[in-house]
mmCIF file of C-alpha atoms in Angstrom:
data_model
loop_
_atom_site.group_PDB
_atom_site.id
_atom_site.type_symbol
_atom_site.label_atom_id
_atom_site.label_comp_id
_atom_site.label_asym_id
_atom_site.label_seq_id
_atom_site.Cartn_x
_atom_site.Cartn_y
_atom_site.Cartn_z
ATOM 1 C CA UNK A 1 165.363 150.660 95.682
ATOM 2 C CA UNK A 2 165.033 148.151 98.411
ATOM 3 C CA UNK A 3 167.984 149.062 100.354
ATOM 4 C CA UNK A 4 171.123 148.309 98.605
ATOM 5 C CA UNK A 5 169.245 146.771 95.674
ATOM 6 C CA UNK A 6 168.662 149.220 92.718
ATOM 7 C CA UNK A 7 165.681 148.218 90.807
ATOM 8 C CA UNK A 8 164.673 151.179 89.544
ATOM 9 C CA UNK A 9 165.670 150.565 85.801
ATOM 10 C CA UNK A 10 163.617 147.861 85.797
ATOM 11 C CA UNK A 11 160.550 149.570 87.306
ATOM 12 C CA UNK A 12 160.712 152.234 84.823
ATOM 13 C CA UNK A 13 160.110 149.303 82.226
ATOM 14 C CA UNK A 14 157.737 148.224 84.060
ATOM 15 C CA UNK A 15 155.959 151.086 84.256
ATOM 16 C CA UNK A 16 156.171 152.043 80.669
ATOM 17 C CA UNK A 17 155.133 148.198 79.782
ATOM 18 C CA UNK A 18 151.913 148.935 82.032
ATOM 19 C CA UNK A 19 151.097 152.041 80.390
ATOM 20 C CA UNK A 20 151.456 150.429 76.860
ATOM 21 C CA UNK A 21 152.037 146.410 76.600
ATOM 22 C CA UNK A 22 149.874 143.871 76.673
ATOM 23 C CA UNK A 23 148.859 143.395 80.523
ATOM 24 C CA UNK A 24 147.230 140.683 82.251
ATOM 25 C CA UNK A 25 143.794 141.121 84.547
ATOM 26 C CA UNK A 26 143.394 144.973 83.773
ATOM 27 C CA UNK A 27 140.014 144.411 85.066
ATOM 28 C CA UNK A 28 141.369 144.631 88.637
ATOM 29 C CA UNK A 29 142.795 148.054 87.870
ATOM 30 C CA UNK A 30 139.123 149.324 86.518
ATOM 31 C CA UNK A 31 138.066 148.039 89.577
ATOM 32 C CA UNK A 32 140.644 149.818 91.841
ATOM 33 C CA UNK A 33 138.033 153.010 91.778
ATOM 34 C CA UNK A 34 135.450 150.739 94.400
ATOM 35 C CA UNK A 35 137.938 148.523 95.540
ATOM 36 C CA UNK A 36 141.505 149.369 96.341
ATOM 37 C CA UNK A 37 143.449 146.294 96.958
ATOM 38 C CA UNK A 38 141.939 145.148 93.567
ATOM 39 C CA UNK A 39 145.128 147.988 91.815
ATOM 40 C CA UNK A 40 147.437 146.057 94.051
ATOM 41 C CA UNK A 41 146.649 142.689 92.938
ATOM 42 C CA UNK A 42 146.960 144.332 89.189
ATOM 43 C CA UNK A 43 149.870 145.371 89.311
ATOM 44 C CA UNK A 44 151.287 142.115 91.318
ATOM 45 C CA UNK A 45 149.975 140.013 88.184
ATOM 46 C CA UNK A 46 151.859 142.073 86.050
ATOM 47 C CA UNK A 47 155.115 141.919 87.715
ATOM 48 C CA UNK A 48 157.660 140.008 85.001
ATOM 49 C CA UNK A 49 157.712 136.056 84.719
ATOM 50 C CA UNK A 50 154.953 134.385 85.739
ATOM 51 C CA UNK A 51 155.002 131.728 88.822
ATOM 52 C CA UNK A 52 155.948 128.226 87.347
ATOM 53 C CA UNK A 53 158.692 129.746 85.612
ATOM 54 C CA UNK A 54 162.226 128.083 86.977
ATOM 55 C CA UNK A 55 164.046 131.577 87.054
ATOM 56 C CA UNK A 56 163.658 135.106 87.638
ATOM 57 C CA UNK A 57 165.258 137.719 87.686
ATOM 58 C CA UNK A 58 166.436 139.596 91.029
ATOM 59 C CA UNK A 59 164.686 142.498 89.792
ATOM 60 C CA UNK A 60 161.137 140.867 89.358
ATOM 61 C CA UNK A 61 161.539 139.303 92.481
ATOM 62 C CA UNK A 62 162.081 142.564 94.573
ATOM 63 C CA UNK A 63 159.193 143.983 92.861
ATOM 64 C CA UNK A 64 157.282 141.080 93.423
ATOM 65 C CA UNK A 65 158.146 141.160 97.115
ATOM 66 C CA UNK A 66 157.558 144.822 97.525
ATOM 67 C CA UNK A 67 154.647 144.626 96.072
ATOM 68 C CA UNK A 68 153.189 141.719 97.836
ATOM 69 C CA UNK A 69 154.133 142.540 100.761
ATOM 70 C CA UNK A 70 152.236 145.838 100.687
ATOM 71 C CA UNK A 71 149.007 143.996 99.578
ATOM 72 C CA UNK A 72 148.529 143.426 103.341
ATOM 73 C CA UNK A 73 144.892 143.743 104.257
ATOM 74 C CA UNK A 74 145.466 144.913 107.675
ATOM 75 C CA UNK A 75 147.240 148.137 106.374
ATOM 76 C CA UNK A 76 145.379 151.781 106.559
ATOM 77 C CA UNK A 77 145.997 152.241 102.871
ATOM 78 C CA UNK A 78 143.335 149.533 101.985
ATOM 79 C CA UNK A 79 140.729 151.727 103.592
ATOM 80 C CA UNK A 80 141.304 154.834 100.976
ATOM 81 C CA UNK A 81 140.231 155.247 97.663
ATOM 82 C CA UNK A 82 142.870 154.081 94.802
ATOM 83 C CA UNK A 83 145.399 156.706 94.188
ATOM 84 C CA UNK A 84 146.729 155.713 91.222
ATOM 85 C CA UNK A 85 149.557 153.329 89.973
ATOM 86 C CA UNK A 86 152.894 155.743 91.044
ATOM 87 C CA UNK A 87 151.567 156.497 94.051
ATOM 88 C CA UNK A 88 150.973 153.065 95.014
ATOM 89 C CA UNK A 89 154.320 152.278 94.111
ATOM 90 C CA UNK A 90 155.750 154.847 96.036
ATOM 91 C CA UNK A 91 154.572 153.801 99.350
ATOM 92 C CA UNK A 92 155.211 150.251 98.557
ATOM 93 C CA UNK A 93 158.808 151.131 98.490
ATOM 94 C CA UNK A 94 158.701 153.067 101.381
ATOM 95 C CA UNK A 95 156.943 150.291 103.625
ATOM 96 C CA UNK A 96 159.237 147.853 102.195
ATOM 97 C CA UNK A 97 162.603 150.196 102.965
ATOM 98 C CA UNK A 98 160.781 150.580 106.606
ATOM 99 C CA UNK A 99 160.818 146.932 107.090
ATOM 100 C CA UNK A 100 164.307 146.359 105.231
ATOM 101 C CA UNK A 101 165.485 143.841 103.121
ATOM 102 C CA UNK A 102 164.997 141.437 106.025
ATOM 103 C CA UNK A 103 161.846 142.076 107.070
ATOM 104 C CA UNK A 104 160.278 141.672 103.999
ATOM 105 C CA UNK A 105 161.670 138.113 103.447
ATOM 106 C CA UNK A 106 160.270 137.677 106.948
ATOM 107 C CA UNK A 107 156.637 138.845 105.838
ATOM 108 C CA UNK A 108 156.828 136.554 102.748
ATOM 109 C CA UNK A 109 157.989 133.454 104.620
ATOM 110 C CA UNK A 110 155.689 134.376 107.828
ATOM 111 C CA UNK A 111 152.909 134.475 105.561
ATOM 112 C CA UNK A 112 153.055 130.960 103.969
ATOM 113 C CA UNK A 113 154.232 129.641 107.597
ATOM 114 C CA UNK A 114 150.691 130.932 109.008
ATOM 115 C CA UNK A 115 148.817 129.728 105.956
ATOM 116 C CA UNK A 116 150.111 126.312 106.763
ATOM 117 C CA UNK A 117 148.639 126.413 110.310
ATOM 118 C CA UNK A 118 145.421 127.508 109.367
ATOM 119 C CA UNK A 119 142.279 125.478 109.484
ATOM 120 C CA UNK A 120 141.144 126.489 106.205
ATOM 121 C CA UNK A 121 143.270 128.152 103.047
ATOM 122 C CA UNK A 122 141.156 131.700 101.811
ATOM 123 C CA UNK A 123 138.507 130.906 99.833
ATOM 124 C CA UNK A 124 139.195 133.988 97.574
ATOM 125 C CA UNK A 125 142.359 135.064 95.922
ATOM 126 C CA UNK A 126 141.741 137.601 92.991
ATOM 127 C CA UNK A 127 145.303 136.315 90.987
ATOM 128 C CA UNK A 128 144.180 133.071 90.948
ATOM 129 C CA UNK A 129 140.867 131.501 89.296
ATOM 130 C CA UNK A 130 138.327 129.962 91.481
ATOM 131 C CA UNK A 131 138.573 126.354 92.196
ATOM 132 C CA UNK A 132 136.004 124.077 91.078
ATOM 133 C CA UNK A 133 135.515 120.976 93.563
ATOM 134 C CA UNK A 134 133.172 119.192 91.052
ATOM 135 C CA UNK A 135 135.814 119.263 88.656
ATOM 136 C CA UNK A 136 138.750 117.466 89.688
ATOM 137 C CA UNK A 137 141.039 119.208 86.860
ATOM 138 C CA UNK A 138 140.483 122.370 87.351
ATOM 139 C CA UNK A 139 140.660 121.962 91.235
ATOM 140 C CA UNK A 140 144.251 120.031 90.325
ATOM 141 C CA UNK A 141 145.322 123.665 88.521
ATOM 142 C CA UNK A 142 144.306 125.792 91.248
ATOM 143 C CA UNK A 143 146.269 124.000 93.602
ATOM 144 C CA UNK A 144 149.385 123.792 91.206
ATOM 145 C CA UNK A 145 148.746 127.871 90.529
ATOM 146 C CA UNK A 146 148.724 128.258 94.645
ATOM 147 C CA UNK A 147 151.992 126.451 95.052
ATOM 148 C CA UNK A 148 153.745 127.950 92.226
ATOM 149 C CA UNK A 149 152.717 131.494 94.118
ATOM 150 C CA UNK A 150 154.563 130.002 97.187
ATOM 151 C CA UNK A 151 157.316 129.117 95.629
ATOM 152 C CA UNK A 152 157.688 132.746 94.315
ATOM 153 C CA UNK A 153 157.069 134.198 97.587
ATOM 154 C CA UNK A 154 160.267 132.002 98.401
ATOM 155 C CA UNK A 155 162.072 132.652 95.666
ATOM 156 C CA UNK A 156 161.834 136.410 96.652
ATOM 157 C CA UNK A 157 162.731 135.755 100.117
ATOM 158 C CA UNK A 158 165.825 133.867 99.255
ATOM 159 C CA UNK A 159 166.925 136.923 97.042
ATOM 160 C CA UNK A 160 166.510 139.616 99.599
ATOM 161 C CA UNK A 161 167.765 137.073 102.397
ATOM 162 C CA UNK A 162 169.523 134.608 101.715
ATOM 163 C CA UNK A 163 169.975 132.610 105.395
ATOM 164 C CA UNK A 164 166.487 133.081 106.105
ATOM 165 C CA UNK A 165 164.528 129.781 105.244
ATOM 166 C CA UNK A 166 160.632 129.006 105.660
ATOM 167 C CA UNK A 167 162.399 126.171 107.709
ATOM 168 C CA UNK A 168 163.777 128.897 110.193
ATOM 169 C CA UNK A 169 160.549 130.190 110.326
ATOM 170 C CA UNK A 170 158.506 127.131 111.112
ATOM 171 C CA UNK A 171 161.006 126.473 113.819
ATOM 172 C CA UNK A 172 161.653 129.685 115.424
ATOM 173 C CA UNK A 173 160.000 132.141 116.788
ATOM 174 C CA UNK A 174 163.550 134.206 117.334
ATOM 175 C CA UNK A 175 164.210 137.250 115.817
ATOM 176 C CA UNK A 176 166.479 136.913 112.427
ATOM 177 C CA UNK A 177 168.794 139.766 112.910
ATOM 178 C CA UNK A 178 169.703 141.531 109.759
#
């Protein structure tokens, strides 16, 4: 649960799918033994519909938001060994509930605002293939994938706290009341 949003049934079905279904980027889960953040990236890459779809269920967006916000490289968990999917999920929801729905939405949108103000985009995102400057088609495909991921962050934030917008974050540093 995140606040009053009960996503438990969806999460349980999703966990069953991870254990038995055809999942994306299993290599990231295998890499988690050496690199804890890889386990979180594996989970994010397997949440429901992929970016680029016009619709995603609230449950999918909530799970995506919880995992994405917890995938912050400044959080202490990234320094510890990977302790498995259930452990990660439990701690991700606890962290998100500490932030609250508004806090999770705000973090998603603030990260977009920070990336837009950065002089250079991060050079690597394990969820997306690396762009190839020598191949304009691959570079365009990468740019589209990045835009779709940002759109998914905006959709998730809108489901969590509809009155908060990217414009609000960009134009004001005032706190948003929950």
